[in-house]
XYZ file of C-alpha atoms in Angstrom:
602
model
C 36.581 33.120 -4.478
C 35.626 29.088 -4.968
C 32.767 27.628 -2.952
C 32.851 24.966 -0.969
C 30.494 22.955 0.715
C 30.235 22.991 4.389
C 30.449 19.044 4.686
C 33.902 19.867 2.935
C 34.643 23.026 4.607
C 34.323 22.195 8.126
C 35.493 18.299 7.977
C 37.340 17.566 11.276
C 40.864 17.708 10.548
C 41.793 16.163 14.545
C 40.613 13.587 16.695
C 39.054 16.097 18.888
C 36.915 18.287 16.255
C 35.203 14.802 15.236
C 31.432 14.708 16.343
C 30.003 12.241 18.333
C 32.450 9.306 18.625
C 34.197 10.613 21.674
C 35.132 6.782 22.579
C 36.300 5.607 19.142
C 38.485 8.333 19.337
C 40.292 8.274 22.541
C 41.026 4.464 21.767
C 42.460 5.461 18.611
C 44.550 8.766 20.263
C 45.509 5.764 23.166
C 47.066 3.454 20.016
C 49.154 6.278 18.705
C 50.226 7.311 21.984
C 51.971 3.993 22.626
C 52.598 2.929 19.763
C 50.473 -0.169 19.594
C 49.370 -0.358 16.527
C 46.842 -3.194 14.953
C 48.047 -4.507 11.103
C 44.136 -4.085 9.927
C 41.024 -1.865 11.229
C 37.718 -1.974 10.457
C 35.539 1.088 10.627
C 31.655 0.384 10.497
C 28.859 2.122 10.885
C 25.944 4.448 9.024
C 26.971 7.289 6.036
C 28.036 10.566 7.298
C 29.459 9.580 10.736
C 32.620 9.816 10.463
C 34.538 6.561 9.304
C 36.942 7.843 6.329
C 36.843 11.385 8.119
C 38.811 9.600 11.000
C 40.532 6.683 8.785
C 42.476 9.898 7.713
C 43.125 11.437 10.885
C 43.954 8.244 12.124
C 46.840 7.562 9.083
C 47.963 10.946 9.439
C 48.598 10.891 13.162
C 50.097 7.156 12.561
C 53.113 8.971 10.061
C 53.684 11.829 11.977
C 57.229 12.359 13.090
C 56.553 14.246 16.842
C 52.893 13.429 17.720
C 51.627 15.261 20.534
C 50.932 13.979 24.396
C 47.387 13.655 23.343
C 47.979 11.284 20.156
C 47.375 14.190 18.045
C 49.208 14.896 14.390
C 51.318 18.049 14.902
C 50.544 19.495 11.784
C 53.935 20.798 11.237
C 56.482 17.671 10.443
C 57.007 16.977 6.563
C 54.649 13.456 6.732
C 51.792 16.196 8.138
C 52.275 18.829 5.494
C 52.799 15.804 2.492
C 49.346 14.748 4.095
C 47.520 18.354 4.111
C 48.873 19.686 1.148
C 47.324 16.000 -0.649
C 50.772 15.024 -1.850
C 51.588 11.924 0.486
C 53.005 9.225 -0.899
C 52.120 7.038 2.041
C 48.616 7.071 2.411
C 46.397 5.241 -0.229
C 43.042 5.575 -0.748
C 40.963 3.166 -2.698
C 37.079 3.058 -3.661
C 36.257 -0.575 -3.850
C 33.214 0.632 -5.273
C 34.766 0.822 -8.627
C 38.264 -1.526 -7.935
C 36.410 -4.599 -7.016
C 37.858 -6.949 -9.134
C 40.767 -9.275 -8.483
C 43.502 -7.240 -10.615
C 42.852 -4.312 -8.607
C 43.547 -6.070 -5.592
C 46.752 -7.818 -7.137
C 47.517 -4.181 -8.066
C 47.377 -2.918 -4.501
C 49.274 -5.812 -2.980
C 52.319 -5.308 -5.461
C 52.297 -1.710 -3.761
C 52.495 -3.171 -0.193
C 55.884 -4.231 -0.953
C 57.587 -0.989 -1.332
C 58.963 0.341 1.793
C 57.892 4.120 2.797
C 60.094 6.866 1.736
C 58.696 9.418 4.315
C 57.413 8.382 7.746
C 57.021 5.125 9.254
C 54.043 3.299 7.375
C 52.127 3.212 4.749
C 48.558 3.364 5.223
C 45.962 2.073 2.910
C 42.435 3.578 3.152
C 39.624 1.073 1.267
C 36.609 2.519 1.330
C 33.273 0.807 0.611
C 34.888 -2.769 1.289
C 32.240 -4.934 1.063
C 31.832 -4.034 -2.551
C 34.525 -6.196 -3.377
C 33.950 -9.481 -5.259
C 34.573 -12.981 -3.225
C 37.110 -13.838 -5.722
C 38.891 -10.496 -4.740
C 38.296 -10.949 -0.759
C 40.001 -14.217 -1.231
C 43.017 -12.741 -2.888
C 43.257 -10.259 -0.358
C 42.867 -12.690 2.676
C 46.699 -13.696 2.929
C 48.184 -10.158 2.679
C 45.287 -8.873 4.943
C 46.694 -11.575 7.690
C 50.766 -10.852 7.275
C 51.044 -7.806 5.703
C 54.605 -6.251 5.830
C 55.760 -4.638 8.977
C 55.178 -1.180 7.517
C 51.715 -1.541 6.278
C 48.579 -0.916 8.370
C 44.874 -1.326 5.919
C 42.127 0.979 7.166
C 38.566 -0.747 5.936
C 35.561 1.433 5.883
C 31.844 -0.204 5.089
C 28.344 0.702 5.919
C 27.105 -3.118 5.798
C 29.339 -4.836 7.697
C 27.202 -7.985 7.154
C 28.359 -7.999 3.743
C 31.880 -8.520 4.771
C 33.578 -12.313 4.687
C 33.734 -13.642 8.494
C 37.236 -14.382 7.606
C 37.742 -10.673 6.856
C 36.197 -9.827 9.873
C 38.622 -12.095 12.381
C 41.244 -10.385 10.877
C 40.673 -6.855 11.474
C 40.090 -4.606 14.856
C 36.164 -3.531 14.449
C 34.889 0.193 15.282
C 31.414 0.509 15.156
C 30.631 4.341 14.533
C 27.012 5.415 16.344
C 24.605 7.295 14.966
C 25.155 11.240 15.676
C 21.860 12.353 18.064
C 20.355 15.038 17.824
C 21.927 16.889 20.128
C 25.286 16.684 19.244
C 24.016 17.948 14.951
C 22.378 21.013 16.386
C 25.339 21.746 18.219
C 27.917 21.367 15.439
C 25.620 23.601 13.132
C 25.494 26.208 15.638
C 29.229 26.304 15.237
C 29.123 26.266 11.760
C 26.451 28.841 11.558
C 28.453 31.616 14.023
C 31.408 31.164 11.712
C 29.648 31.722 8.503
C 27.573 34.679 10.294
C 24.343 33.171 9.914
C 21.535 33.901 12.109
C 19.042 30.917 13.207
C 16.321 29.645 15.501
C 17.006 26.729 17.347
C 14.027 25.109 16.172
C 15.342 25.156 12.448
C 17.900 23.340 13.306
C 15.881 21.043 15.193
C 14.427 20.195 12.209
C 17.384 19.910 9.908
C 18.679 17.230 13.008
C 15.838 15.130 12.510
C 16.106 15.015 8.789
C 19.333 14.413 8.532
C 18.310 10.493 10.264
C 21.918 10.651 12.953
C 24.337 11.613 9.749
C 26.560 14.793 10.163
C 27.261 14.970 6.456
C 23.461 14.979 5.396
C 22.570 17.386 8.031
C 25.577 19.982 6.994
C 23.904 19.358 2.980
C 20.397 20.055 4.351
C 21.858 23.347 5.944
C 23.417 24.463 2.939
C 20.278 24.018 1.134
C 18.126 25.711 3.937
C 21.070 28.976 3.685
C 20.254 29.494 0.513
C 16.816 28.994 0.293
C 16.526 31.460 3.360
C 19.536 33.743 2.444
C 21.513 33.895 5.834
C 18.494 34.132 8.278
C 17.189 30.393 8.796
C 13.583 30.191 10.528
C 11.664 27.371 11.273
C 8.818 28.321 9.071
C 10.745 28.808 5.775
C 12.914 24.964 6.582
C 9.917 23.281 6.359
C 8.668 24.674 3.575
C 11.695 24.375 1.949
C 12.025 20.466 2.737
C 8.592 20.143 2.571
C 8.301 18.726 6.463
C 4.924 18.492 8.085
C 4.841 20.612 11.108
C 4.841 19.243 14.203
C 2.321 21.363 15.487
C -0.433 19.667 13.607
C 0.808 16.342 15.872
C 0.400 18.716 18.774
C -3.053 20.078 17.911
C -4.075 16.300 16.717
C -3.388 14.799 19.990
C -5.020 17.856 21.988
C -8.149 17.598 19.945
C -8.388 13.584 20.495
C -8.158 14.154 24.293
C -11.163 16.332 24.064
C -12.873 13.871 21.183
C -13.454 16.782 18.533
C -13.716 14.179 16.089
C -15.141 16.691 13.335
C -12.020 18.936 13.895
C -9.273 16.268 13.813
C -11.256 15.813 9.876
C -10.524 19.041 9.088
C -6.646 18.971 10.346
C -6.438 15.601 8.203
C -8.046 17.517 4.920
C -5.642 20.593 5.120
C -2.643 18.205 5.997
C -3.373 16.340 2.991
C -4.411 19.290 0.646
C -0.854 20.470 1.399
C 0.456 17.542 -0.326
C 1.326 15.338 2.642
C 0.739 11.484 2.428
C -2.069 10.164 4.963
C 0.533 7.667 5.815
C 3.378 9.909 6.173
C 0.853 11.665 8.948
C 0.277 8.561 10.990
C 3.920 7.647 10.752
C 4.709 11.207 12.223
C 2.128 11.160 14.761
C 3.117 7.757 15.832
C 6.744 9.113 16.569
C 5.094 12.224 18.731
C 2.715 10.086 20.788
C 5.703 7.736 21.141
C 7.757 11.177 22.087
C 5.325 12.166 24.699
C 5.138 8.479 26.046
C 8.866 8.853 26.643
C 8.460 12.293 28.357
C 5.711 11.045 30.748
C 8.896 9.853 32.920
C 12.157 11.532 33.622
C 14.043 7.998 33.776
C 12.714 7.999 30.019
C 12.988 11.961 29.306
C 16.856 11.374 27.940
C 15.605 9.014 25.295
C 14.128 11.689 23.510
C 16.541 12.775 20.466
C 15.012 16.654 20.460
C 15.464 20.354 21.376
C 15.181 21.331 24.769
C 12.408 23.658 24.128
C 10.644 20.818 21.902
C 11.589 18.608 25.284
C 9.699 21.013 27.271
C 6.478 21.106 25.012
C 6.812 17.081 25.263
C 6.525 17.240 28.904
C 3.379 19.617 28.771
C 1.181 17.903 26.930
C 2.518 14.613 28.623
C 1.373 15.783 31.414
C -2.581 16.447 29.836
C -2.449 12.694 28.488
C -3.384 9.129 30.621
C -0.913 6.711 29.894
C -3.613 4.566 28.577
C -4.834 6.212 26.295
C -0.903 6.814 24.759
C -1.045 2.834 24.783
C -4.210 2.359 23.058
C -2.905 5.003 20.125
C 0.340 3.685 19.663
C -1.337 0.077 18.867
C -4.207 1.627 16.693
C -1.642 3.817 14.317
C 0.787 0.959 14.632
C -1.701 -1.743 12.873
C -2.816 1.170 10.172
C 0.919 1.264 9.094
C 1.106 -2.335 8.857
C -2.330 -2.236 6.539
C -1.655 0.834 4.823
C 0.119 -0.399 1.863
C -2.563 -2.903 1.133
C -5.223 -0.820 1.479
C -7.342 0.176 -1.563
C -9.002 3.070 0.119
C -5.456 4.378 2.148
C -7.794 7.971 2.764
C -10.687 6.169 4.926
C -8.077 3.913 6.679
C -6.543 6.743 8.112
C -9.611 8.822 8.741
C -10.739 5.818 10.448
C -7.633 5.353 12.639
C -8.039 8.983 13.646
C -11.645 9.000 14.761
C -10.358 5.728 16.653
C -7.494 7.657 18.324
C -10.385 10.361 19.195
C -12.512 8.017 20.823
C -10.390 6.504 23.342
C -11.268 8.966 26.103
C -14.940 8.574 24.845
C -17.175 7.967 27.593
C -19.597 4.706 26.726
C -22.934 5.847 25.690
C -24.863 3.391 27.995
C -23.550 0.866 30.574
C -23.329 -2.976 29.282
C -25.531 -5.468 30.766
C -24.357 -8.679 31.558
C -21.583 -10.106 29.309
C -22.695 -8.777 26.221
C -20.380 -6.369 24.248
C -20.550 -2.227 24.924
C -22.652 -0.591 22.090
C -20.819 1.372 19.540
C -19.885 4.894 20.540
C -22.191 7.440 18.727
C -20.403 10.676 16.939
C -23.736 12.350 16.172
C -25.644 11.699 19.593
C -28.164 14.287 19.542
C -28.564 13.791 15.729
C -29.374 10.556 16.781
C -31.426 10.927 19.465
C -33.720 13.843 17.394
C -34.176 11.315 14.803
C -35.611 8.396 17.663
C -37.917 11.509 18.793
C -39.531 12.028 15.370
C -39.704 8.286 14.462
C -41.449 8.041 17.809
C -44.022 10.824 17.200
C -45.160 9.381 13.725
C -45.446 5.940 15.181
C -47.852 7.719 18.081
C -49.478 9.774 15.581
C -50.433 6.618 13.115
C -51.801 4.925 16.429
C -54.432 7.437 17.233
C -58.142 6.750 15.821
C -59.360 8.633 13.038
C -61.619 11.722 14.481
C -64.752 12.187 12.198
C -66.579 14.857 11.598
C -70.146 15.062 13.466
C -72.052 16.324 10.663
C -70.573 13.568 8.528
C -72.733 10.750 6.563
C -72.756 7.677 8.848
C -71.361 5.262 7.076
C -73.211 1.620 7.005
C -71.444 -1.015 9.168
C -69.463 -3.013 6.822
C -69.515 -7.094 7.620
C -67.063 -8.152 10.104
C -63.785 -9.815 7.872
C -62.204 -12.225 8.753
C -58.682 -12.100 10.786
C -56.145 -14.284 10.702
C -54.660 -15.852 14.181
C -52.469 -18.488 15.139
C -53.973 -21.664 16.336
C -52.283 -23.047 19.781
C -53.506 -26.533 18.875
C -51.827 -26.491 15.029
C -48.709 -24.363 13.914
C -50.747 -23.378 10.666
C -52.285 -20.349 10.345
C -55.913 -20.970 10.669
C -59.006 -17.882 9.643
C -61.626 -17.589 12.578
C -64.633 -14.745 12.168
C -65.425 -13.211 15.358
C -68.770 -13.001 17.229
C -70.409 -9.349 16.808
C -70.440 -9.747 20.564
C -66.741 -10.239 21.139
C -65.095 -6.892 22.350
C -61.201 -6.124 21.899
C -59.720 -5.793 25.150
C -57.751 -2.375 23.621
C -60.236 -0.801 21.568
C -57.434 2.383 20.421
C -54.663 -0.087 19.995
C -54.080 -0.284 15.902
C -54.799 -3.593 14.204
C -52.041 -5.155 12.587
C -52.701 -6.867 9.144
C -50.640 -9.755 8.631
C -51.288 -9.244 4.931
C -48.425 -6.147 5.020
C -45.893 -7.950 6.907
C -43.672 -9.771 4.241
C -44.388 -11.620 0.741
C -48.295 -11.231 0.147
C -50.048 -14.357 0.093
C -51.203 -13.516 -3.679
C -47.333 -13.302 -4.590
C -47.211 -16.928 -2.696
C -50.017 -18.141 -4.660
C -48.803 -17.057 -8.509
C -44.862 -17.943 -7.328
C -41.509 -15.615 -8.505
C -41.746 -14.195 -11.871
C -40.082 -15.470 -14.409
C -37.347 -13.503 -15.818
C -37.413 -11.856 -19.600
C -35.659 -14.101 -21.276
C -38.200 -17.118 -20.563
C -41.328 -15.322 -21.102
C -42.638 -16.568 -24.214
C -43.838 -13.352 -26.474
C -46.755 -13.735 -29.160
C -46.708 -12.806 -32.747
C -47.366 -9.425 -32.517
C -46.707 -8.668 -36.729
C -49.508 -11.143 -38.454
C -50.765 -8.388 -40.892
C -46.792 -8.799 -42.484
C -46.536 -11.133 -44.969
C -43.013 -10.867 -46.777
C -41.686 -13.385 -48.542
C -38.128 -14.369 -47.703
C -35.408 -17.682 -48.585
C -33.769 -20.482 -46.890
C -30.773 -18.248 -46.726
C -32.612 -15.552 -44.932
C -33.771 -17.796 -42.292
C -30.259 -19.018 -41.278
C -28.943 -15.607 -41.206
C -31.604 -14.661 -38.839
C -31.377 -17.824 -37.014
C -27.517 -16.985 -36.797
C -28.246 -13.441 -34.903
C -30.965 -14.969 -33.078
C -28.405 -17.250 -31.403
C -25.798 -14.449 -30.842
C -28.406 -12.066 -29.429
C -29.487 -14.757 -26.668
C -28.474 -14.383 -22.583
C -25.954 -15.067 -20.937
C -27.957 -17.395 -19.444
C -28.462 -19.674 -22.051
C -24.940 -18.805 -23.646
C -24.753 -22.931 -23.575
C -28.449 -23.929 -25.436
C -27.373 -20.620 -28.066
C -23.694 -22.324 -28.641
C -25.323 -25.711 -30.056
C -27.845 -23.884 -31.755
C -25.346 -21.988 -34.269
C -24.469 -25.540 -35.935
C -28.271 -26.133 -36.857
C -29.409 -25.594 -40.224
C -32.954 -24.456 -40.507
C -35.162 -25.450 -43.265
C -38.184 -24.083 -45.286
C -40.203 -27.090 -46.175
C -44.062 -25.449 -47.462
C -43.611 -21.683 -46.993
C -43.539 -20.174 -44.937
C -43.474 -23.119 -43.179
C -39.606 -23.793 -41.119
C -38.675 -26.834 -39.860
C -35.403 -27.672 -37.689
C -34.080 -30.938 -36.940
C -32.306 -31.667 -33.551
C -29.441 -34.142 -33.232
C -30.180 -34.712 -29.525
C -33.207 -34.760 -27.344
C -31.289 -33.010 -24.330
C -31.465 -29.715 -27.025
C -34.327 -30.729 -27.960
C -36.716 -30.115 -24.380
C -34.891 -27.418 -24.233
C -35.588 -25.216 -26.905
C -39.347 -26.525 -27.050
C -39.471 -24.451 -24.113
C -38.427 -21.082 -26.025
C -40.063 -22.344 -29.185
C -42.528 -19.387 -29.335
C -40.135 -16.961 -28.461
C -38.286 -18.574 -31.294
C -41.207 -18.205 -33.918
C -41.916 -14.270 -32.631
C -38.420 -13.725 -33.398
C -37.967 -15.088 -36.740
C -41.501 -13.613 -37.864
C -40.221 -10.344 -36.477
C -37.315 -10.100 -38.561
C -38.018 -11.850 -41.695
C -41.293 -9.596 -41.423
C -43.830 -12.230 -41.705
C -46.543 -12.976 -39.113
C -47.454 -16.223 -40.533
C -44.288 -17.760 -40.061
C -44.401 -21.814 -37.963
C -41.590 -23.283 -36.341
C -41.348 -26.814 -36.152
C -38.907 -28.579 -33.696
C -37.902 -32.720 -34.187
C -35.428 -34.853 -33.720
C -33.464 -35.877 -36.480
C -33.437 -39.462 -37.823
C -30.409 -42.099 -37.402
C -29.335 -41.473 -41.196
C -29.782 -37.701 -41.089
C -26.934 -37.637 -38.021
C -23.800 -36.616 -40.218
C -20.392 -37.887 -38.381
C -18.465 -34.896 -36.628
C -15.258 -35.131 -38.384
C -11.702 -34.349 -36.659
C -8.958 -31.986 -38.371
C -7.313 -35.103 -39.812
C -10.390 -36.403 -41.399
C -11.542 -33.245 -42.755
C -8.212 -32.374 -44.582
C -8.006 -35.740 -46.004
C -11.347 -34.896 -47.673
C -10.379 -32.021 -48.746
C -7.256 -33.314 -50.447
C -9.471 -35.897 -52.002
C -11.796 -33.991 -53.052
C -9.222 -31.025 -54.742
C -6.239 -32.550 -56.217
C -5.064 -29.414 -56.606
C -4.741 -29.136 -52.749
C -2.404 -32.094 -52.934
C 0.036 -31.065 -55.271
C 0.383 -27.718 -53.430
C 1.396 -29.379 -50.100
C 3.696 -31.575 -51.947
C 5.437 -29.032 -53.833
C 6.017 -26.686 -50.439
C 6.582 -29.793 -48.463
C 3.595 -29.136 -45.612
C 2.482 -31.431 -42.865
C -1.078 -31.628 -41.082
C 0.003 -29.265 -37.101
C-alpha cells in the first residue's frame, strides 16, 4: 500500500475539520448558505495554517448541487464527486510562483470566458499570488474588478504586504491565524489515535512548539518522530531526534540562580555547550522560559502560555518561588545579551557573564554603601578573598616586628646616624636633615619607611631613561682583523645595513640607500650626504655604522667619514620622462625599437 504523509492523509475535507480557524470557516459557511458570494477573496496568513485547504473546501461547497444546512458540501452530487476524484473542470489551481508572467495571466483570462459545464461557478485558486510580476498584476486588474458572473477568484498568499493596493481593494480579505499549541496537540492526538501510535503529551508539546504555529509543519515533524521512535513517541526520544534543548535545563538554571549557585550554573552551561547547542540558543530559550514564568505568576496572563497543561502547572510552581523583580531584571539582562551576541568576538564569555549576572540578582550586597558612593561589587568567592586578606595582614605584621638578636651574639658597634629625608613644611621640596643623637622616636617599634624604595630611585633620576638598543653606540670589537675589501663590497654591506635598520629608523634608512660610499685611501671610507638634516642624523650613529662595516668587512681598522656634498657634487634627480629621453639619446637602438612598435611613454 502506498504510504501517504500525514499532512496529506489527514488534510481537512470539510469546514468542520479545519483546526484553529473557526471564525473564518463560519463566515464562509454562512456565505454559502445565503448565496451572497463575492467575486474575489484573498486568504492570507503564515504557512501551514489552512489557506489553500479552505480555498478548496470553499470552491467545492460553492459548486455543490445540494449543500447542507450548515453550508457544507454534500459529497454525493456529481460536482462533489468530480472534485473528490480530481477531475473537476470547474476548479482551477494556478501556482503564481512559476506562472507569474503576463502571458500566463492572459491565458487564464481566456479561460474565464467559458461558462462551467457542471455546477454554477468556475473557481480560480491562485496560490502564492504575491509572486506575480507588476505587469501581470496590471493585466489581472480589469478582470479581477469585473469578472464574468460565473467566475470567482480565490487568492492565497503568505506575504500580503507585497500585493498591490489596487488588488487588495478588489478582494474580501481573510486573515488566517497561527495555530495555537493546544490546538496542534489535540490534532496530533487525533492522528496518533487513528494510526495506533502511543505518545507522551510532553513529546507532542515539543513537536507543537517546534512547528511554530504551522499545522503542516507539525504533521511533518510528527511523521519524523514516529519513524525515529518506532511508534512510541516519548519526550526523551523526540528532543534527541529534533536536537531540542531539554526544558529541564531552563528550570534548573532559574532554581540555581535563585540560590546564587554560580558554579553550578557554569557547569550546566558547559554541559549544554558540549552537547552541541549554541550559547545564543540557550539564552533565547531561557528568555522565553522566564517570560513564561512571569506570565504564570498572574491568573489573568496564564492563558498567554502556549504550552500543555502539565507544563503550565510547572511554570506556576516555579513562579511562586521567583520574585517579580528577579524576573524583570533577568529578562533585561538576557535581552541585552541577545542584542550584543552577534557582534561579540567571544560569545561564550558573553553568555557566561550573562548567566553570572542573572545568578547574582538576588544575592545580598557584601557591605552597605556610604553616602552616595556606588555599591561595592559582589564577590563570588568571598571566603577566598577573606583568607587572602588575612594572610596579607599577617605578613605585614610579621615584617613590622623588631628583630630579636641572640643574647650571645657579638654586639655591633653603633653606626653613624644616616640622614633621613623629610618634608620641609616651609617649602614643597625634599629636605635632608640630620637628627640629633638625643632625639628619640615616639614610636620605637614602628618600621621605618625608606623613600628610596618608593617609586623611582634617585640614581635612576640622575641617570635618566636608558636608551633603546638601536641608539647605543657600539665599539669596534675586531681590531685584530685586517681583511681587504673593494668599493663594491662596501656598497653591498652598506645596502644590507640599511635594510637591517629598525623600524624606528625606517625614514633614515630609506634615504641612506641612495648614498654610494667610496674608498678614498684604504681602509678609509667616505660618505657624501646631499643634505644637512640627513648628515646630522647620521652623525649620531656614525660609530654604529663604523662598527657594523668593520664586522661585516672583517677589518677592524676601517674608518668612516661623513661630509656634506658640494654644490657640483649634487646631481639633479631626473623624472621618468627625462630619464627615458636620456636613455634614447644614449642608445639609438632603443629609439628604433620604440618607433617600430609604436610605443609611447605611459
